[in-house]
């Protein structure tokens, strides 16, 4: 089976590469020529563990190729995935579908009358699959195709693992033929007992938003409970453990922190709110989640200022981690983007280090000195702020901190350090929910 994937962002590139790994022939198409040239040489433009090797191996084995020429790529295709971005529209929070619709039109204008399955993998509002089908029909009356929806649930930083070992695969289709093709594509997973959930196209589209909104709500809930813990003397880690052991709740996504970020939860919660409004069926819980999360990210800056006695004017602050989560270089909607400008505006002198995100962060954050290591950021600092829980930060000991820092104030927004050890060593240690 020959697969074309349109869009080489996280979802497109990871899905295309993993389908090639399954043994299919895959061509990934993108309009950005520079990106395609690099990918043809096996250079992956994003940081994602294990992706480089998998891309290189599948190129070498002749199953994976990259191109800017959609028309040419479509010639031998059987299945076409649309995996382009659906960013938030600035004016109303809706998903911007211009790239999805432009892809649909381009597909239509390139198709002959041989049967194709067109699959939307991008996260799209309910009804988009039908609209895509309509665009294809209007632009090419001979087009012979079925539509499918197949949302992706992979996380940045563990994308390959999430694609290869998912909890489930969701597939929306209208016809038996489309179902059979999708079942064949995912056979390597269903053979290993991964459930394939077949639904209507609309249901499949809504499952994706519902999943992301639910997870964002879970995080927001535990964040609010962590605030309560701080006031009433409870410990959020144990509260999370105590509720997470109830299988009806589950232990994942209960890590309290500075607020969720990234390219998905902020965008998809806003889009779900808009979908609810469009159908006069408001999702008030998620409206509340969005406003709590927005406020929380900014509040974290004031928490840092308070921990330093009400003023950060002239204070040297070491910042460890700036990406929205570890194992990625992605800065989209990272809490750092809300927190750090408030600190610099209040007169703090920031030295920051992140293992992978500094190039991207330097484009978005001004007046920060970027350092080559955590030790360099920590040297002579009055305070330490931890914004992202990178693995290497867990290895920093109180002794290291004592040696390097001038001051003894730690604000750990990811609960990386050990509370007791920090207190025993005489640090003024502020963490989340304890
Ligand atoms: C999220 C979903 O988890 C994926 O299933 C989905 O496919 C993806 O969006 C998408 O729609 O493409 P991602 O944004 O890569 O994945 O990252 P997550 O690991 O979900 O983290 C999102 C944010 O929540 C991060 O800022 C993270 O720090 C925060 N988070 C996560 C917490 O604060 N606490 C937690 O317990 C978990």
XYZ file of C-alpha atoms in Angstrom, residues 142-403:
262
model
C -14.403 12.311 -11.349
C -12.620 11.848 -8.008
C -13.284 8.336 -6.714
C -12.701 8.308 -2.981
C -13.879 7.650 0.561
C -13.241 9.879 3.567
C -11.976 8.792 6.953
C -11.062 10.511 10.201
C -8.133 9.139 12.193
C -7.081 11.515 14.974
C -3.655 11.118 16.511
C -3.048 10.887 20.265
C 0.753 11.049 20.344
C 2.575 13.327 22.788
C 5.612 15.368 21.904
C 8.666 13.851 23.538
C 7.255 10.310 23.421
C 5.692 10.466 19.965
C 7.154 7.253 18.487
C 6.276 5.210 21.546
C 2.746 6.676 21.600
C 2.250 5.838 17.911
C 3.652 2.331 18.211
C 2.000 1.415 21.523
C -1.259 3.373 21.685
C -4.110 2.655 24.101
C -6.420 2.643 21.079
C -6.704 3.771 17.464
C -9.813 5.805 16.610
C -11.110 5.594 13.051
C -14.187 7.310 11.630
C -15.490 5.961 8.321
C -18.625 5.737 6.177
C -17.964 2.644 4.113
C -16.851 -0.927 4.592
C -14.126 -0.474 1.975
C -12.614 2.423 3.941
C -12.831 0.404 7.157
C -10.989 -2.514 5.576
C -8.167 -0.285 4.330
C -7.775 1.394 7.714
C -7.823 -1.988 9.453
C -5.024 -3.150 7.115
C -2.961 -0.026 7.837
C -3.173 -0.603 11.564
C -2.864 -4.396 11.430
C 0.647 -4.315 12.951
C -0.973 -2.766 16.056
C -4.257 -4.708 16.139
C -2.221 -7.935 15.905
C -0.731 -6.872 19.241
C -4.228 -6.418 20.662
C -4.424 -2.626 20.313
C -8.164 -1.909 20.012
C -9.265 -0.263 16.750
C -12.382 1.751 17.501
C -14.505 2.294 14.375
C -17.029 5.130 14.600
C -18.818 7.663 12.443
C -16.615 10.441 11.103
C -18.222 13.090 13.368
C -17.715 10.933 16.463
C -14.083 10.312 15.668
C -13.499 14.054 15.198
C -15.111 14.820 18.546
C -13.222 12.074 20.425
C -9.936 13.884 19.800
C -11.106 17.209 21.255
C -12.881 15.488 24.118
C -9.751 13.552 25.078
C -7.505 16.622 25.066
C -10.058 18.764 26.909
C -10.562 16.059 29.534
C -6.804 15.769 30.135
C -6.478 19.574 30.352
C -9.320 19.532 32.891
C -7.623 16.784 34.909
C -4.418 18.839 35.100
C -6.289 22.026 35.980
C -8.194 20.210 38.702
C -5.056 18.826 40.331
C -3.424 22.268 40.046
C -6.314 23.826 41.985
C -6.164 21.070 44.588
C -2.412 21.750 44.907
C -3.229 25.381 45.816
C -5.566 24.075 48.503
C -2.860 21.685 49.758
C -0.485 24.598 50.258
C -3.054 26.394 52.397
C -4.279 23.461 54.481
C -1.021 21.556 55.052
C -1.769 18.567 52.796
C 0.689 17.165 50.257
C -0.322 17.097 46.579
C 1.883 14.124 45.682
C 0.079 11.954 48.184
C -3.329 13.370 47.295
C -2.631 12.586 43.604
C -1.425 9.108 44.534
C -4.406 8.571 46.804
C -6.939 9.395 44.113
C -4.901 7.951 41.227
C -4.966 4.475 42.740
C -8.721 4.483 42.204
C -8.930 2.834 38.782
C -11.941 4.989 37.932
C -9.649 8.033 38.144
C -6.248 6.671 37.085
C -2.828 7.914 38.099
C -1.757 9.676 34.887
C -1.939 13.422 34.239
C -2.171 14.247 37.920
C 1.151 16.023 38.206
C 0.549 19.523 39.529
C 2.602 22.273 37.928
C 2.630 25.803 36.538
C -0.261 25.176 34.101
C -0.476 23.185 30.888
C 1.067 24.490 27.658
C 2.076 23.130 24.276
C 0.641 23.178 20.809
C -2.403 21.046 21.608
C -4.230 21.540 24.923
C -4.449 25.363 24.714
C -5.537 25.224 21.060
C -7.928 22.282 21.368
C -9.687 23.481 24.523
C -10.416 26.825 22.788
C -11.625 25.022 19.676
C -13.940 22.738 21.711
C -15.439 25.802 23.391
C -16.158 27.248 19.941
C -17.659 23.974 18.691
C -19.948 23.950 21.751
C -21.040 27.526 21.044
C -21.652 26.758 17.377
C -24.035 23.956 18.324
C -25.604 25.961 21.206
C -24.259 23.369 23.611
C -21.706 25.281 25.702
C -18.930 23.333 27.440
C -18.745 25.477 30.579
C -16.336 23.209 32.407
C -13.734 23.732 29.687
C -14.401 27.486 29.509
C -13.478 27.569 33.200
C -10.425 25.342 32.670
C -9.065 27.727 30.026
C -9.420 30.811 32.190
C -7.957 29.110 35.287
C -4.956 27.893 33.283
C -4.283 31.288 31.689
C -4.348 32.999 35.077
C -2.262 30.284 36.720
C 0.700 30.734 34.376
C 0.920 34.448 35.207
C 0.304 33.849 38.929
C 3.459 31.724 38.972
C 5.542 34.856 38.319
C 4.025 36.543 41.389
C 4.640 33.404 43.434
C 8.340 33.746 42.530
C 8.365 37.451 43.411
C 6.693 36.683 46.775
C 9.223 33.935 47.520
C 11.945 36.542 47.109
C 10.401 38.850 49.682
C 8.150 40.880 47.344
C 10.789 42.221 44.960
C 13.104 40.717 42.352
C 14.680 44.054 41.424
C 18.380 43.457 40.749
C 18.171 39.794 41.847
C 20.146 37.146 39.962
C 17.752 34.316 39.181
C 18.740 31.002 37.605
C 15.987 29.497 35.451
C 16.175 25.797 34.653
C 13.940 24.606 31.813
C 11.845 26.762 29.509
C 10.098 24.347 27.120
C 6.438 23.476 27.785
C 7.537 20.010 28.911
C 10.723 17.895 28.823
C 12.094 15.997 25.795
C 11.038 18.593 23.275
C 12.400 21.870 21.914
C 8.860 23.194 21.553
C 8.134 26.527 23.239
C 4.524 26.902 22.136
C 2.354 28.206 24.998
C 5.112 27.287 27.471
C 4.484 28.737 30.966
C 7.972 30.338 30.638
C 6.519 32.732 28.056
C 4.091 34.142 30.660
C 6.349 33.947 33.687
C 9.753 35.206 32.560
C 8.694 38.540 30.961
C 6.955 39.499 34.239
C 10.184 38.797 36.129
C 12.411 40.743 33.735
C 9.946 43.634 33.779
C 10.138 43.604 37.581
C 13.923 44.040 37.337
C 15.185 40.463 37.756
C 18.443 39.454 36.056
C 17.740 36.048 34.511
C 20.248 33.401 33.508
C 18.484 30.467 31.891
C 19.361 26.998 30.669
C 17.311 24.402 28.817
C 18.782 21.218 27.284
C 16.975 21.585 23.933
C 14.746 24.652 23.880
C 17.130 27.616 24.044
C 17.365 28.386 20.304
C 13.603 28.587 20.012
C 13.220 30.342 23.371
C 15.786 33.021 22.496
C 13.561 34.091 19.595
C 10.604 34.592 21.934
C 12.115 35.791 25.215
C 14.223 38.927 25.495
C 16.660 40.162 28.162
C 17.725 36.706 29.258
C 21.283 35.414 29.416
C 21.312 31.886 27.996
C 23.927 29.547 29.460
C 25.553 26.361 28.213
C 24.805 24.354 31.362
C 22.715 24.356 34.516
C 25.859 25.010 36.602
C 26.563 28.169 34.637
C 23.015 29.418 35.191
C 23.225 28.604 38.907
C 26.591 30.292 39.507
C 26.186 33.105 42.083
C 22.388 33.101 41.720
C 20.212 34.536 44.483
C 17.439 32.135 43.592
C 16.623 29.126 41.419
C 13.383 28.703 39.481
C 12.600 25.320 37.887
C 10.056 25.560 35.068
C 10.476 22.225 33.222
C 11.222 18.808 34.704
C 14.103 17.705 32.437
C 15.694 14.438 33.606
C 19.092 16.054 34.221
C 17.644 18.488 36.789
C 16.689 15.562 39.062
C 20.424 14.861 39.433
C 21.228 18.279 40.929
C 21.877 17.843 44.669
C 21.553 20.339 47.551
C 25.367 20.180 47.803
C 25.699 21.272 44.154
C 23.306 24.150 44.800
C 25.158 25.246 47.931
C 28.462 25.245 46.054
